[in-house]
Amino acid sequence: MTSSANIYPADDASAVASRASRIGLLVGVVGLAAAWFLGSAEDDHMRHFWMSYLVAFFLLVTFTMGGMFFVLIQHITGAKWSVTVRRQAEFIMGAVPFVGLLAIPFLIPLFSHDGVEHGGLLWSWVYPHGEHQALIEGKVGFLNREFFVGRLVFYFVIWSIIARYFKKNSLAQDADGDEARTVAMRKRSAVCIIIFALSISFAGFDLIMSTDPAWFSTIFGVYIFAGCVISIHALLTLSSMFLQRKGHLKGMVTVEHYHDLGKMMMAFTIFWAYIAFSQYFLYWYANMPEETAWYLRRIGDEWGYLSWFQLFGHFVIPFLGILSRHVKRNRKLLCFWAVYMLTVQAIDLYWLVAPNLYPEGSPFSMVEVCTFTGMLGLFVFAVYRQATKHSILAHRDPLMDQCLAFKNF
Amino acid sequence: MTTPKTHGIIAEFDSVDAIIAAANQVREAGYTKWDCHTPFPVHGLDDAMAIKQTKLPWLVLVMGISGCLGGMFLQWWTNAYDYVYIISGKPAWSLPANIPVMFEMTILFSALTAFFSMWIINNLPKWYNPLFHAASFTKVTDDRFVLAIESRDPLYGEATRGLLQSAGALAMEEVNPPEDDGLMPSKLKGWLGVVFSLMLLPPVMIASSMYSNSSEPRVHLVPDMDSQMSFGEQEASSFFADGRSMRAPIAGTYAQEDDHLLGEKPGYYTGKEDGAYLTALPVEVTQELMARGQERFGIYCGVCHGMGGKGDGAVSRRAQKLEMATWVQPADLHTDLVKVQPPGQIFETMTNGIRTMPGYARQIPVQDRWAIVLYLQALQRASAGE
């Protein structure tokens, strides 16, 4: 069975992609080396460096998992609007094994004997101490180093398998145009999205939530998920704009597609606010010490300004900013909001982690700047490296015609 | 020229391209009162007809904001201003608690505005569209694309037919609706009349039962809510080992809000010091305390003992009227028997109850009980003319 939609040519962006990935690799290595150097100068057993490394690392996790969710949901719903940008999401998702390699350094904070007075360098359940010692020791059955490492390996293996399956089939369709692949992927994506939902939730519990092992929130996984989805739509917007500037995807990603990416970005900004408020609301109402401690740490003078930023900077301002259709159909404005939402996503993750390790106030310095720059460089490398070998357009997707004909009313 | 009752003219086309081309021509000719009807949504037709972007989003935005602020105002007015009610120990005006309602009101107002504005903008509801009188219009649900120009368009005239002809119309038909078109059908009028009269019945029934008496027992629509199976005060229960339905607080428990009173004078909580009743109030006597005592006496004591304390409260009078055999007349608080009691004894009676009077420790906080003692003593003196 072959497809009739064979009239679109492949889009080979290998020149742009290899240049971007080389620059990304350079920025990544230099950035992380500088962060390591700056961090080791702080005489805190690299605690500050590891904290910023965790946040920047998890930013890449939310990016790649956003890519995975995007690919899965488009297949499940049989979405037509997204076909021309889906390949880029597949590349973003395809970066997941590389991101998995970046998790290997976590063995140092996990098994190091430094930072015992803080309970460990990153996760204070490594050496339970302080007023909640008994409570945390009760969680040792789940929060112990061996099981933790095992779970991380499990997440990245299962994510790599899913990413590989969908990327491989999509690339194979470039060659044979077989519509049966689209049908098969739709069936598999339904199972995979359940695996995705559980694994991203537990990855959020493990890596981020357990930086305060005494605290718990069942909605936390959904919160992380909201950030993933905002990020992927912002990333696809920026990546498409970048590639179009370099003369690719001509007429393939139109104002209609940008409009839809903008809509989804705004919709999930509202979703994020809904989830963030749901979590806050219940804890505020019940007013139970073990639940409110986490928020108390964030509303005092030390971190309060960042929490206010979360309310206005992460919801109110972008909501009003992206609400109008004219903004979503304007390249420059949409580009601004996409960069803005990615910045806010990084700040959000920082807000989730840093107050747990530094309740006395933000340690923000060049360490964070270098770590984030380096990680983003490596992300660009890992994503565009794939575009040097393959078309950046799923050009023989059977839904291609309808994707290009689609218009917003 | 056309007769005044002509609605307009419709022209048939057989393809998407033909109707778009025709729409372009009609638009360029300067017509304003015209429309296209197609069997399915046609991409590009909006542009060809130069249909402006709808204003609906602005209406929705304005009403959404109104809903949000209205929801906020509603909660501020009801809970923080007009009838302050403390829920879950939160301040009467606390924004987080109000956000769900504000959110829902935003959605409700936005959705209703979008829905009804859409109707109004589209001239709905309408009894009948005059175009339905054109025989060829039925094909629009099948395989024909129809362009209709209304006669109220200033350019409408003999030239219209020629324009449509040159635009490639396969057929044309003048739409002549009958005289009574667009009026409410008389049958519908009759039925609406019946429905409205029936709708008046329930309010009439409610009004009639409000102003009439009945010897029938009242109807319990939800019996398990009217008579709940909960235990009463001091009732026995086989559930707990000690046979009591009421659970005693754990030893050493004291109410949190009384923390600051722990340093109070001896006998503040019991009315006794070293086994003897207090002969003076252990609290500072102020005008506020007296006023508070008067108010609390009216709320808790007056219903049985009477507002003047003569044992003639509303409950008591009612019980006597019903000739209830087990009713024990509440004490007249002005008898010598009561008057000789020191404040500590009155306090203890209020706290623990006496004969058939239950203890009021649960309902009346300690400070208020002393306020009532103060007021009662003033009442006794006033009654005796002191």
Coordinates of C-alpha atoms in Angstrom, one line a residue, chain A:
Chain A
M1 CA 0.0 0.0 0.0
T2 CA 1.6 3.3 -1.0
S3 CA 0.5 6.8 -0.4
S4 CA -0.8 9.2 -3.1
A5 CA 0.7 12.1 -1.1
N6 CA 4.0 11.9 -2.8
I7 CA 4.2 15.3 -4.3
Y8 CA 6.1 17.1 -1.6
P9 CA 9.9 17.0 -1.7
A10 CA 12.1 16.2 1.3
D11 CA 13.5 19.2 3.1
D12 CA 17.2 18.7 3.6
A13 CA 18.5 21.2 6.1
S14 CA 21.7 19.4 6.8
A15 CA 23.9 22.4 6.2
V16 CA 22.0 24.6 8.7
A17 CA 21.6 21.7 11.1
S18 CA 25.2 20.7 11.2
R19 CA 26.3 24.3 11.8
A20 CA 23.7 24.7 14.5
S21 CA 24.6 21.5 16.2
R22 CA 28.3 22.2 16.1
I23 CA 27.8 25.6 17.7
G24 CA 25.4 24.0 20.2
L25 CA 28.0 21.4 21.2
L26 CA 30.7 24.1 21.6
V27 CA 28.4 26.3 23.7
G28 CA 27.3 23.2 25.7
V29 CA 30.8 22.0 26.5
V30 CA 32.2 25.5 27.3
G31 CA 29.1 26.5 29.3
L32 CA 29.1 23.4 31.5
A33 CA 32.9 23.6 31.9
A34 CA 32.6 27.2 33.0
A35 CA 29.8 26.2 35.4
W36 CA 31.9 23.4 36.9
F37 CA 34.8 25.8 37.3
L38 CA 32.7 28.5 38.9
G39 CA 30.9 26.0 41.1
S40 CA 34.1 24.4 42.4
A41 CA 35.3 27.9 43.4
E42 CA 32.4 28.3 45.8
D43 CA 33.7 25.9 48.4
D44 CA 30.4 24.2 49.1
H45 CA 31.3 20.8 47.8
M46 CA 29.7 21.8 44.4
R47 CA 26.3 21.9 46.0
H48 CA 25.3 25.0 44.1
F49 CA 26.5 23.6 40.8
W50 CA 24.6 20.3 41.3
M51 CA 21.4 22.2 42.1
S52 CA 21.6 24.3 38.9
Y53 CA 22.7 21.2 37.0
L54 CA 19.5 19.3 38.2
V55 CA 17.2 22.2 37.2
A56 CA 18.9 22.7 33.8
F57 CA 18.9 18.9 33.3
F58 CA 15.2 18.6 34.1
L59 CA 14.5 21.5 31.7
L60 CA 15.8 19.3 28.9
V61 CA 13.7 16.4 30.3
T62 CA 10.6 18.6 30.0
F63 CA 11.6 19.7 26.5
T64 CA 12.1 16.1 25.2
M65 CA 9.0 14.8 27.1
G66 CA 7.0 17.7 25.6
G67 CA 8.2 16.5 22.2
M68 CA 7.1 13.0 23.0
F69 CA 3.7 14.1 24.2
F70 CA 3.3 16.2 21.1
V71 CA 4.1 13.3 18.8
L72 CA 1.8 10.9 20.7
I73 CA -1.2 13.2 20.9
Q74 CA -1.0 14.1 17.2
H75 CA -1.0 10.4 16.3
I76 CA -3.8 9.5 18.7
T77 CA -6.1 12.3 17.5
G78 CA -5.1 11.9 13.8
A79 CA -4.2 15.6 13.9
K80 CA -3.8 17.2 10.5
W81 CA -2.7 20.7 11.4
S82 CA 0.6 19.6 12.9
V83 CA 2.1 17.3 10.2
T84 CA 4.6 19.9 8.9
V85 CA 6.0 20.6 12.4
R86 CA 5.8 17.0 13.7
R87 CA 9.2 16.0 12.4
Q88 CA 10.9 18.6 14.5
A89 CA 9.0 17.3 17.6
E90 CA 10.3 13.9 16.7
F91 CA 13.8 15.2 16.7
I92 CA 13.3 16.9 20.1
M93 CA 11.9 13.6 21.4
G94 CA 14.8 11.8 19.7
A95 CA 17.2 13.7 22.0
V96 CA 16.0 11.7 25.0
P97 CA 18.8 9.1 25.0
F98 CA 21.4 11.9 24.9
V99 CA 19.6 13.6 27.8
G100 CA 19.7 10.2 29.6
L101 CA 23.5 10.3 29.3
L102 CA 23.5 13.7 31.0
A103 CA 21.9 12.0 34.0
I104 CA 25.0 9.9 34.7
P105 CA 26.8 12.7 36.6
F106 CA 24.0 12.5 39.2
L107 CA 25.9 9.4 40.6
I108 CA 28.3 11.9 42.2
P109 CA 25.8 13.8 44.4
L110 CA 24.0 10.5 45.1
F111 CA 27.0 8.6 46.3
S112 CA 29.3 11.4 47.5
H113 CA 29.9 11.7 51.2
D114 CA 29.9 15.5 51.0
G115 CA 27.1 17.7 52.2
V116 CA 26.0 15.4 55.0
E117 CA 25.0 18.4 57.1
H118 CA 22.4 19.2 54.4
G119 CA 21.4 15.5 54.0
G120 CA 23.3 15.2 50.8
L121 CA 24.3 17.4 47.9
L122 CA 21.0 17.3 46.2
W123 CA 18.4 15.0 47.7
S124 CA 18.3 15.2 51.4
W125 CA 16.9 11.7 51.8
V126 CA 20.4 10.4 51.0
Y127 CA 21.4 11.2 54.5
P128 CA 18.2 11.8 56.5
H129 CA 18.7 14.3 59.2
G130 CA 17.0 17.2 61.1
E131 CA 13.5 17.4 62.5
H132 CA 11.9 15.2 59.8
Q133 CA 14.5 12.4 60.1
A134 CA 12.1 9.8 61.3
L135 CA 9.6 10.7 58.6
I136 CA 12.2 10.6 55.8
E137 CA 13.6 7.3 57.1
G138 CA 10.1 5.9 56.7
K139 CA 10.3 6.5 53.0
V140 CA 13.6 4.8 52.6
G141 CA 11.9 1.8 50.9
F142 CA 11.3 4.0 47.9
L143 CA 13.8 6.8 48.3
N144 CA 17.1 4.9 48.4
R145 CA 20.0 5.3 46.0
E146 CA 20.0 2.0 44.3
F147 CA 16.2 2.0 43.6
F148 CA 16.5 5.6 42.5
V149 CA 19.2 4.9 40.0
G150 CA 17.3 1.9 38.8
R151 CA 14.2 4.0 38.2
L152 CA 16.1 6.7 36.3
V153 CA 17.6 4.1 34.1
F154 CA 14.1 2.6 33.6
Y155 CA 12.6 6.0 32.6
F156 CA 15.3 6.7 30.0
V157 CA 15.2 3.3 28.6
I158 CA 11.5 3.2 28.1
W159 CA 11.5 6.8 26.8
S160 CA 14.2 5.9 24.3
I161 CA 12.3 2.9 23.1
I162 CA 9.1 5.0 22.5
A163 CA 11.1 7.8 20.9
R164 CA 12.9 5.4 18.7
Y165 CA 9.8 3.6 17.5
F166 CA 7.9 6.7 16.5
K167 CA 11.0 8.4 14.9
K168 CA 12.0 5.2 13.0
N169 CA 8.5 4.7 11.6
S170 CA 8.1 8.3 10.6
L171 CA 11.5 8.3 8.9
A172 CA 10.7 5.0 7.1
Q173 CA 7.6 6.6 5.8
D174 CA 9.8 9.3 4.1
A175 CA 11.2 6.4 2.1
D176 CA 8.2 4.2 1.4
G177 CA 5.2 6.5 2.0
D178 CA 3.4 3.6 3.5
E179 CA 0.1 4.7 5.1
A180 CA -0.1 1.6 7.2
R181 CA 2.7 3.1 9.4
T182 CA 0.4 6.0 10.3
V183 CA -2.3 3.6 11.3
A184 CA 0.1 1.4 13.3
M185 CA 1.6 4.5 15.1
R186 CA -1.9 5.7 16.0
K187 CA -2.6 2.4 17.7
R188 CA 0.7 2.2 19.6
S189 CA 0.5 5.9 20.7
A190 CA -2.6 5.2 22.8
V191 CA -0.6 2.7 24.9
C192 CA 2.5 4.8 24.9
I193 CA 0.8 7.9 26.2
I194 CA -0.3 6.0 29.3
I195 CA 3.3 5.0 29.9
F196 CA 4.4 8.5 29.2
A197 CA 1.9 10.0 31.7
L198 CA 3.0 7.6 34.5
S199 CA 6.8 7.9 33.8
I200 CA 6.9 11.7 33.5
S201 CA 5.0 11.9 36.8
F202 CA 7.3 9.6 38.6
A203 CA 10.4 11.2 37.1
G204 CA 9.0 14.5 38.5
F205 CA 8.4 12.9 41.9
D206 CA 11.9 11.4 41.9
L207 CA 14.1 14.2 40.5
I208 CA 12.3 17.3 41.6
M209 CA 9.8 16.6 44.3
S210 CA 12.2 14.5 46.4
T211 CA 14.5 17.5 46.9
D212 CA 12.1 18.0 49.8
P213 CA 11.5 14.4 50.8
A214 CA 9.1 15.4 53.7
W215 CA 6.7 17.0 51.2
F216 CA 4.3 15.4 48.8
S217 CA 1.8 16.4 46.2
T218 CA -0.2 14.0 44.0
I219 CA -0.8 16.6 41.4
F220 CA 2.9 17.3 41.0
G221 CA 3.3 15.1 37.9
V222 CA 0.5 17.0 36.2
Y223 CA 2.2 20.2 37.1
I224 CA 5.4 18.9 35.4
F225 CA 3.4 17.8 32.4
A226 CA 1.9 21.2 32.0
G227 CA 5.4 22.7 31.7
C228 CA 6.3 20.0 29.1
V229 CA 3.4 20.9 26.9
I230 CA 4.0 24.7 27.1
S231 CA 7.6 24.2 26.3
I232 CA 7.2 22.0 23.2
H233 CA 4.8 24.4 21.5
A234 CA 7.2 27.3 22.2
L235 CA 10.1 25.2 21.0
L236 CA 8.4 24.2 17.7
T237 CA 7.5 27.8 17.1
L238 CA 11.1 29.0 17.5
S239 CA 12.6 26.1 15.7
S240 CA 10.3 26.5 12.7
M241 CA 11.0 30.2 12.6
F242 CA 14.7 29.6 12.7
L243 CA 14.6 27.0 9.9
Q244 CA 12.4 29.3 7.8
R245 CA 14.8 32.2 8.3
K246 CA 17.5 29.9 6.9
G247 CA 15.3 29.2 3.8
H248 CA 13.7 25.9 4.8
L249 CA 10.1 24.8 5.2
K250 CA 9.0 27.4 2.7
G251 CA 5.3 27.5 2.6
M252 CA 5.1 24.5 4.8
V253 CA 4.7 26.2 8.1
T254 CA 2.2 29.0 7.5
V255 CA 0.7 31.6 9.7
E256 CA -2.1 29.1 10.3
H257 CA 0.3 26.6 11.9
Y258 CA 1.9 29.3 14.0
H259 CA -1.6 30.4 15.1
D260 CA -2.3 26.9 16.3
L261 CA 1.1 26.6 18.1
G262 CA 0.3 29.9 19.8
K263 CA -3.2 28.7 20.8
M264 CA -1.8 25.5 22.4
M265 CA 0.9 27.5 24.2
M266 CA -1.7 29.8 25.6
A267 CA -4.1 27.0 26.4
F268 CA -1.5 25.1 28.4
T269 CA -0.4 28.3 30.2
I270 CA -4.0 28.4 31.5
F271 CA -3.8 24.7 32.2
W272 CA -0.5 25.3 34.2
A273 CA -2.2 28.0 36.2
Y274 CA -5.2 25.7 36.9
I275 CA -3.0 22.9 38.1
A276 CA -0.6 25.2 40.1
F277 CA -3.6 26.9 41.8
S278 CA -5.3 23.5 42.5
Q279 CA -2.2 22.4 44.4
Y280 CA -1.9 25.7 46.3
F281 CA -5.6 26.0 46.9
L282 CA -6.0 22.6 48.7
Y283 CA -2.9 23.1 50.8
W284 CA -4.0 26.7 51.7
Y285 CA -7.5 25.6 52.7
A286 CA -6.5 22.5 54.7
N287 CA -3.6 24.4 56.3
M288 CA -1.8 21.2 57.4
P289 CA 1.8 21.8 58.6
E290 CA 3.3 19.0 56.6
E291 CA 1.8 20.3 53.4
T292 CA 2.1 24.1 53.9
A293 CA 5.8 23.9 54.9
W294 CA 6.7 23.8 51.2
Y295 CA 4.7 26.9 50.4
L296 CA 5.8 28.8 53.6
R297 CA 9.4 28.5 52.3
R298 CA 8.3 30.1 49.1
I299 CA 6.1 33.0 50.3
G300 CA 8.5 34.5 52.9
D301 CA 10.9 37.4 52.1
E302 CA 13.6 35.0 50.9
W303 CA 11.6 33.6 47.9
G304 CA 8.3 35.5 47.9
Y305 CA 9.2 37.7 44.9
L306 CA 9.7 34.6 42.8
S307 CA 6.3 33.2 43.8
W308 CA 4.6 36.5 42.9
F309 CA 6.4 36.3 39.6
Q310 CA 4.9 32.8 39.1
L311 CA 1.4 34.3 39.5
F312 CA 1.9 37.3 37.3
G313 CA 4.8 36.3 35.1
H314 CA 3.7 32.7 34.4
F315 CA 0.0 33.3 34.1
V316 CA -1.6 36.8 34.1
I317 CA 0.9 38.6 31.8
P318 CA 1.3 35.8 29.2
F319 CA -2.5 35.0 29.3
L320 CA -3.3 38.6 28.4
G321 CA -0.3 38.8 26.1
I322 CA -1.1 35.7 23.9
L323 CA -4.9 36.0 24.2
S324 CA -5.5 37.9 20.9
R325 CA -5.4 36.1 17.6
H326 CA -3.5 39.0 16.1
V327 CA -0.6 38.2 18.5
K328 CA -0.6 34.6 17.5
R329 CA -0.6 35.4 13.8
N330 CA 2.2 37.9 14.2
R331 CA 5.7 36.3 13.8
K332 CA 7.6 38.7 15.9
L333 CA 5.2 38.8 18.7
L334 CA 4.7 35.1 18.8
C335 CA 8.5 34.7 18.7
F336 CA 8.8 36.9 21.7
W337 CA 6.2 35.0 23.7
A338 CA 7.7 31.7 22.8
V339 CA 11.1 32.8 24.2
Y340 CA 9.3 34.3 27.2
M341 CA 7.4 31.0 28.0
L342 CA 10.6 29.0 27.7
T343 CA 12.4 31.4 30.1
V344 CA 9.4 31.2 32.5
Q345 CA 9.5 27.4 32.3
A346 CA 13.2 27.5 33.4
I347 CA 12.3 29.9 36.2
D348 CA 9.4 27.6 37.2
L349 CA 11.7 24.6 37.6
Y350 CA 14.2 26.7 39.5
W351 CA 11.3 27.8 41.8
L352 CA 10.4 24.1 42.4
V353 CA 13.9 23.1 43.4
A354 CA 16.0 26.0 44.7
P355 CA 13.9 27.0 47.8
N356 CA 14.1 23.4 49.0
L357 CA 17.9 23.5 49.1
Y358 CA 18.4 27.1 49.8
P359 CA 15.5 28.2 52.1
E360 CA 17.6 31.1 53.2
G361 CA 17.4 32.8 49.8
S362 CA 18.4 32.5 46.2
P363 CA 22.0 31.6 45.5
F364 CA 21.6 32.7 41.9
S365 CA 24.9 33.6 40.2
M366 CA 26.9 33.0 37.0
V367 CA 26.8 29.2 37.9
E368 CA 23.1 29.1 36.9
V369 CA 23.7 31.2 33.8
C370 CA 26.5 29.0 32.6
T371 CA 24.7 25.7 33.4
F372 CA 21.5 26.8 31.6
T373 CA 23.4 28.1 28.6
G374 CA 25.5 24.9 28.4
M375 CA 22.5 22.6 28.7
L376 CA 20.6 24.5 26.0
G377 CA 23.6 24.3 23.8
L378 CA 23.7 20.6 24.3
F379 CA 20.0 20.4 23.6
V380 CA 20.4 22.2 20.3
F381 CA 23.2 19.8 19.5
A382 CA 21.2 16.7 20.3
V383 CA 18.2 17.9 18.4
Y384 CA 19.7 19.3 15.2
R385 CA 22.3 16.5 15.0
Q386 CA 19.5 14.3 13.8
A387 CA 18.5 16.9 11.2
T388 CA 21.8 16.5 9.5
K389 CA 20.8 13.0 8.3
H390 CA 17.1 13.3 7.8
S391 CA 14.5 15.5 6.2
I392 CA 13.1 18.1 8.6
L393 CA 9.7 17.5 7.0
A394 CA 7.6 14.3 7.2
H395 CA 7.1 14.9 3.5
R396 CA 5.2 11.7 2.7
D397 CA 2.8 11.7 5.5
P398 CA -0.6 10.9 4.1
L399 CA -2.2 13.8 5.9
M400 CA 0.2 16.3 4.4
D401 CA -2.3 17.7 1.9
Q402 CA -4.8 18.4 4.6
C403 CA -2.2 20.0 6.8
L404 CA -1.4 22.6 4.2
A405 CA -5.0 23.2 3.3
F406 CA -6.0 23.9 6.9
K407 CA -7.1 27.3 7.9
N408 CA -8.3 28.9 11.1
F409 CA -11.7 30.5 10.9

